[in-house]
CSV table of N, CA, C and O and ligand atoms in Angstrom, one decimal:
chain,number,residue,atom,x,y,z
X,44,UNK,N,-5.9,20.2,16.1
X,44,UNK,CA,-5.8,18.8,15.8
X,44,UNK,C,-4.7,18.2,16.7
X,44,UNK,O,-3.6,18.7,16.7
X,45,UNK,N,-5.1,16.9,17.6
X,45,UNK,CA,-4.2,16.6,18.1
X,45,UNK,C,-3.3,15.2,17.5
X,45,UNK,O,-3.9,14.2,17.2
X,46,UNK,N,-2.3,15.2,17.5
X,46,UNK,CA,-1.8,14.1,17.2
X,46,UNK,C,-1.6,13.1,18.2
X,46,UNK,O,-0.9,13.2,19.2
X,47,UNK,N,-2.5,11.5,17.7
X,47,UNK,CA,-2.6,10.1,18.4
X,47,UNK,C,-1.8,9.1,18.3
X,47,UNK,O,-2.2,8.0,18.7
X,48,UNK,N,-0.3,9.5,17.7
X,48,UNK,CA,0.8,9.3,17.6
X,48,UNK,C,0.7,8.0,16.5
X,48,UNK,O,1.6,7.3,16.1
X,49,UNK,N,-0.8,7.9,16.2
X,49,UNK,CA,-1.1,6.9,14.7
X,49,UNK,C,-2.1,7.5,13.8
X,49,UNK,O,-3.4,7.5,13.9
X,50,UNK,N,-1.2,8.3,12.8
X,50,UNK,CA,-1.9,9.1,11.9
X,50,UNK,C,-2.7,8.1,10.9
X,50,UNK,O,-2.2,7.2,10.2
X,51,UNK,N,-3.8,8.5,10.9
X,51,UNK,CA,-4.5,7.6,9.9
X,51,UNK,C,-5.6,8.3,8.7
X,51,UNK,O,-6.7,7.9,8.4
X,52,UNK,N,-4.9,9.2,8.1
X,52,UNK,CA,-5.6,10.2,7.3
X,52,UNK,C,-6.1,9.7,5.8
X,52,UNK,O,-6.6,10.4,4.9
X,53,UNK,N,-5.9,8.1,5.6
X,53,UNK,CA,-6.2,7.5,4.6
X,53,UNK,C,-7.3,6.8,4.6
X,53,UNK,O,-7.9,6.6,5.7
X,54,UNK,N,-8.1,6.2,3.2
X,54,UNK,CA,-9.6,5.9,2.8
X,54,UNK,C,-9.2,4.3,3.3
X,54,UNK,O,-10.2,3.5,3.3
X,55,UNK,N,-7.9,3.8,3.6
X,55,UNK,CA,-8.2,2.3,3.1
X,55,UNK,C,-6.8,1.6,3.7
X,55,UNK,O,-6.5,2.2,4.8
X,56,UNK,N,-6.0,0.7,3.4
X,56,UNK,CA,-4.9,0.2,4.2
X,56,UNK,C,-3.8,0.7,4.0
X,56,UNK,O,-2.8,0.3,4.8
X,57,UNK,N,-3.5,1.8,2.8
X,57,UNK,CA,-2.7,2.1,2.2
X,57,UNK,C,-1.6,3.3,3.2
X,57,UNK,O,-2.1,3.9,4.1
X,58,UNK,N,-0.8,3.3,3.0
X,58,UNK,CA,-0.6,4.4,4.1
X,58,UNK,C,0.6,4.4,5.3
X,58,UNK,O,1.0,5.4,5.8
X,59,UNK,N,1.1,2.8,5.5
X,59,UNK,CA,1.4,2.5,6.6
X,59,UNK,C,2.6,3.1,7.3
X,59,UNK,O,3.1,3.0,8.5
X,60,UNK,N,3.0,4.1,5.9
X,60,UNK,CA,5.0,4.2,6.4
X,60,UNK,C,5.2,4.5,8.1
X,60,UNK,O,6.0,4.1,8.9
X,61,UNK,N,4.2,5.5,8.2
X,61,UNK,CA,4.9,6.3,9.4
X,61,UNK,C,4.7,5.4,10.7
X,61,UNK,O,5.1,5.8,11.8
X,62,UNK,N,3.9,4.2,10.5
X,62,UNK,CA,4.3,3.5,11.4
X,62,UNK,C,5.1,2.6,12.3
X,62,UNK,O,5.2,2.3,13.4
X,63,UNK,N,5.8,2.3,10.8
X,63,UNK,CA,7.1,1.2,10.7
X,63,UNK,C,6.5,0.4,10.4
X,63,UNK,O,7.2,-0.5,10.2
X,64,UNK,N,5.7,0.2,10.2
X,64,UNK,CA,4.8,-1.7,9.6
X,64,UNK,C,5.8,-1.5,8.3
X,64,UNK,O,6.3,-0.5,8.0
X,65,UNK,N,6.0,-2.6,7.8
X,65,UNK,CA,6.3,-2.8,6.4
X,65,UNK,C,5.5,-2.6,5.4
X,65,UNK,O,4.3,-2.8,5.9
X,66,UNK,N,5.5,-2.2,4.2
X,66,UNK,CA,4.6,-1.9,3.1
X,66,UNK,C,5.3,-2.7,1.7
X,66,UNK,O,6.2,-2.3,0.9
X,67,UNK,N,4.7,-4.0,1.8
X,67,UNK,CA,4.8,-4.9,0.6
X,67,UNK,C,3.5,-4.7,-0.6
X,67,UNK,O,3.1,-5.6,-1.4
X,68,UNK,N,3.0,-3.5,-0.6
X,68,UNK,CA,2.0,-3.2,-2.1
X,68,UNK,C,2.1,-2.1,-2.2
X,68,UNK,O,2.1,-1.1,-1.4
X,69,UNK,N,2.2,-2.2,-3.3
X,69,UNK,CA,1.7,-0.2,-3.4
X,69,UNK,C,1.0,-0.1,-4.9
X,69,UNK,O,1.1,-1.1,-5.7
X,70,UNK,N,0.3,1.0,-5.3
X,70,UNK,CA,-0.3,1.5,-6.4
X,70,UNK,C,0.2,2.0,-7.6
X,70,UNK,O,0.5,3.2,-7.7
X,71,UNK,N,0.3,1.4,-8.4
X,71,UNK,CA,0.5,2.1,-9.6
X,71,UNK,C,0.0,3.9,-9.9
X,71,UNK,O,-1.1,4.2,-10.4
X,72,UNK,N,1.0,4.7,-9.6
X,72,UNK,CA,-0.1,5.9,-10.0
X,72,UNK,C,-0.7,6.4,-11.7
X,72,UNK,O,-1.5,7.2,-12.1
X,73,UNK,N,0.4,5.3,-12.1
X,73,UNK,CA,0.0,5.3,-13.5
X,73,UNK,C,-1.3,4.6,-14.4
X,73,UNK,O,-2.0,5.1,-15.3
X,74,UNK,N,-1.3,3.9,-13.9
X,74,UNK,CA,-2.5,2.2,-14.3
X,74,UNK,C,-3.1,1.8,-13.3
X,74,UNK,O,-4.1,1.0,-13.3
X,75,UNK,N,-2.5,2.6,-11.7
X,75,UNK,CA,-3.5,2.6,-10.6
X,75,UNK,C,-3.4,1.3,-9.9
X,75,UNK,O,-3.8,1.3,-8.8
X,76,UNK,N,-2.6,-0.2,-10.6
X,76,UNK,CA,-2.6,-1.4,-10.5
X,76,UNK,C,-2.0,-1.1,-9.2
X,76,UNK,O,-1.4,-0.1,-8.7
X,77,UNK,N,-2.5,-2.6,-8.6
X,77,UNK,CA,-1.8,-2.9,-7.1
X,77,UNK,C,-0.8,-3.8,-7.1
X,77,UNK,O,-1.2,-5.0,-7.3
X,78,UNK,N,0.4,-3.6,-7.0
X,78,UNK,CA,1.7,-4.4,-7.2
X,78,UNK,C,2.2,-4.8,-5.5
X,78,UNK,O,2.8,-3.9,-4.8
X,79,UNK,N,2.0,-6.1,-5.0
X,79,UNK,CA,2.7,-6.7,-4.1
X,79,UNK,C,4.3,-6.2,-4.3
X,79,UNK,O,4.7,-5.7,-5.4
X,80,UNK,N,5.1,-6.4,-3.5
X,80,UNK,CA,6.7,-6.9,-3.3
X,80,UNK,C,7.1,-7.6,-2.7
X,80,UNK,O,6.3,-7.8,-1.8
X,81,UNK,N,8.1,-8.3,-2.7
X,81,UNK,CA,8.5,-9.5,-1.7
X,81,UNK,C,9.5,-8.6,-1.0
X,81,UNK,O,9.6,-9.2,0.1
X,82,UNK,N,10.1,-7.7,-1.0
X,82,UNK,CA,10.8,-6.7,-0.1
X,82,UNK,C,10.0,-5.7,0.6
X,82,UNK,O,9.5,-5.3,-0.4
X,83,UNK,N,9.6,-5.1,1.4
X,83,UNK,CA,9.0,-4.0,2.4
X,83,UNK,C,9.8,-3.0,1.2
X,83,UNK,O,10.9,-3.1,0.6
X,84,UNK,N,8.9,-2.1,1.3
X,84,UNK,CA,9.0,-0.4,0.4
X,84,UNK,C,9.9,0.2,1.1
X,84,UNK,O,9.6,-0.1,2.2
X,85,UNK,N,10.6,0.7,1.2
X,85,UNK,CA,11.5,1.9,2.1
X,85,UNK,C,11.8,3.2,1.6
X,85,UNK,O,10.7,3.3,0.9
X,86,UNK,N,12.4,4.2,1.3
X,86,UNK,CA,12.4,5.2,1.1
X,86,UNK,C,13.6,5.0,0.2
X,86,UNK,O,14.6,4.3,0.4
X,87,UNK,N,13.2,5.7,-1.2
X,87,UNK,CA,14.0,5.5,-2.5
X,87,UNK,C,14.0,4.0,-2.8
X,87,UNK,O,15.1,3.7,-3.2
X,88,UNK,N,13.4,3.4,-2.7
X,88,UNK,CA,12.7,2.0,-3.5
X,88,UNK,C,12.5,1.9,-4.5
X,88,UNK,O,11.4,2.3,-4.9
X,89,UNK,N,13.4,1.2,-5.7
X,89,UNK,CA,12.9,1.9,-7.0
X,89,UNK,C,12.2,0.3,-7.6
X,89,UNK,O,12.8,-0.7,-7.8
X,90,UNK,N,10.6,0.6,-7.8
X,90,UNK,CA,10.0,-0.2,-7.9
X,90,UNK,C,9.6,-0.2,-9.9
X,90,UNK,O,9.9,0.7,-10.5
X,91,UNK,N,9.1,-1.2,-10.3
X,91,UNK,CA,8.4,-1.7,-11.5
X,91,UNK,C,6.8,-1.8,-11.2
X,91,UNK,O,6.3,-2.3,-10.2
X,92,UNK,N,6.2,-1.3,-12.4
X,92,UNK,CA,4.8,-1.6,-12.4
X,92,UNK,C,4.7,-3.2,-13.3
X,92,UNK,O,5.1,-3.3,-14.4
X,93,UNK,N,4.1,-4.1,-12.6
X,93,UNK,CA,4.4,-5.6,-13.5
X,93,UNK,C,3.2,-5.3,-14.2
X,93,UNK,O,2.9,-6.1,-15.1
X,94,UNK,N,2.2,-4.1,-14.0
X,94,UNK,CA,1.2,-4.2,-15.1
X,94,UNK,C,1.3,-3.3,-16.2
X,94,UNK,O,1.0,-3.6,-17.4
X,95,UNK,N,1.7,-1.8,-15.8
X,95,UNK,CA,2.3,-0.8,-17.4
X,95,UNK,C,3.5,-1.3,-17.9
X,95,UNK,O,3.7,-1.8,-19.0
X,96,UNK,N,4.7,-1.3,-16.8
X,96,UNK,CA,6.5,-1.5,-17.0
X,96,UNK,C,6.7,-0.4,-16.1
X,96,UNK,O,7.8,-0.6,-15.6
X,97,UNK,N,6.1,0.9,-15.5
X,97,UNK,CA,6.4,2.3,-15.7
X,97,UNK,C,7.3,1.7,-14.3
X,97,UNK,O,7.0,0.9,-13.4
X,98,UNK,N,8.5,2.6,-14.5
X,98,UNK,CA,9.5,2.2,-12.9
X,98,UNK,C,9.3,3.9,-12.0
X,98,UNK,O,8.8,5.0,-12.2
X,99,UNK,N,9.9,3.3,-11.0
X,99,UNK,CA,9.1,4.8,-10.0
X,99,UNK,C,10.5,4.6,-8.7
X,99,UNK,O,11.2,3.7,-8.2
X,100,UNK,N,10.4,5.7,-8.7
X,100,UNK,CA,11.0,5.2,-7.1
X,100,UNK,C,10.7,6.0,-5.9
X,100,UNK,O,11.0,7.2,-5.9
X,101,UNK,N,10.2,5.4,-4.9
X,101,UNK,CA,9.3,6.2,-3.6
X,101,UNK,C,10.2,7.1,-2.9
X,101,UNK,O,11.4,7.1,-2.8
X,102,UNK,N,9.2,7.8,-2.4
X,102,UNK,CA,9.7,8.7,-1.1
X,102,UNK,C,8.7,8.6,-0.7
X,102,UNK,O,7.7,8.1,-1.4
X,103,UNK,N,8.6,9.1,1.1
X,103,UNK,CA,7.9,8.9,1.7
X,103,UNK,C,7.4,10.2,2.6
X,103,UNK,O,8.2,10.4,3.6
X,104,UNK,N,6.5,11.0,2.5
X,104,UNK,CA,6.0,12.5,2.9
X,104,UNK,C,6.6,12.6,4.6
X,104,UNK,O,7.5,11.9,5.1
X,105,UNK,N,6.1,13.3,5.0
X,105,UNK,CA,5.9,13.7,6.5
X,105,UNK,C,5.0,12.9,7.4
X,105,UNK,O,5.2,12.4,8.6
X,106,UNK,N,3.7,12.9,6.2
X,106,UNK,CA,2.6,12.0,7.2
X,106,UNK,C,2.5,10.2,6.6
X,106,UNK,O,1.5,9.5,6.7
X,107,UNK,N,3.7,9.9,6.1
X,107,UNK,CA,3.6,8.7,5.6
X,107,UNK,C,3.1,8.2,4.2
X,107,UNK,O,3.2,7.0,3.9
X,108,UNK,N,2.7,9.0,3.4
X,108,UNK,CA,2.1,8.7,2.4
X,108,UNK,C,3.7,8.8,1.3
X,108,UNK,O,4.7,9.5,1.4
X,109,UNK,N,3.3,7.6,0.4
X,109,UNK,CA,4.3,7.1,-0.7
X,109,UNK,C,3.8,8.8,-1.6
X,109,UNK,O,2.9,9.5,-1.5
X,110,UNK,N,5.3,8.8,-2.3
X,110,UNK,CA,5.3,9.6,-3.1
X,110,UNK,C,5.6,8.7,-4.5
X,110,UNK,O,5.9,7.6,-3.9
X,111,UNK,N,5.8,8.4,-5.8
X,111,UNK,CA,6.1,8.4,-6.9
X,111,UNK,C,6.8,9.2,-7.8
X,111,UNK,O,6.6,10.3,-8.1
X,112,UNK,N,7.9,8.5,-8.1
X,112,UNK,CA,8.7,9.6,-8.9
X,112,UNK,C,9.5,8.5,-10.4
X,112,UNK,O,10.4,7.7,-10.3
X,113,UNK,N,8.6,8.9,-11.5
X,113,UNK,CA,9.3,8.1,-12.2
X,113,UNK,C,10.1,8.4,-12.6
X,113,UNK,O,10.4,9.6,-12.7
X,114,UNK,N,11.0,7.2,-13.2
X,114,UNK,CA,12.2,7.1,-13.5
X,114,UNK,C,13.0,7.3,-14.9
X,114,UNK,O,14.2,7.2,-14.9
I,408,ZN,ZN1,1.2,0.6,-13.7
């Protein structure tokens, strides 16, 4: 596999970290809900679900994908 220096191993828009784009939504992995932010996500973000309550706070993998870790 070659790397195109824009890994895109995801179904949908979700995904963006390893690009540097900013990432103002992310997923509930609890309730699955899609929560905007008015801040860009960054690494150890500790976000609120406005639709369970459940708080989480991100990491961000190797290939960019959010991790969840609640709190
Ligand atoms: Zn939720």
């Amino acid at each position: 596999m070659q790397d195109y220096g824009s890994f895109d191993d995801d179904d949908d828009k979700k995904g963006k970290g390893k690009s540097g784009k900013a990432i103002k939504d992310w997923d509930c992995p609890t309730c699955e809900a899609n929560n905007p932010t008015d801040e860009p996500i960054s690494n150890s973000s500790e976000l609120r679900c406005n639709y369970c309550g459940n708080e989480f706070t991100v990491s961000f993998s190797d290939t960019g994908k959010m991790k969840f870790k609640e709190i």
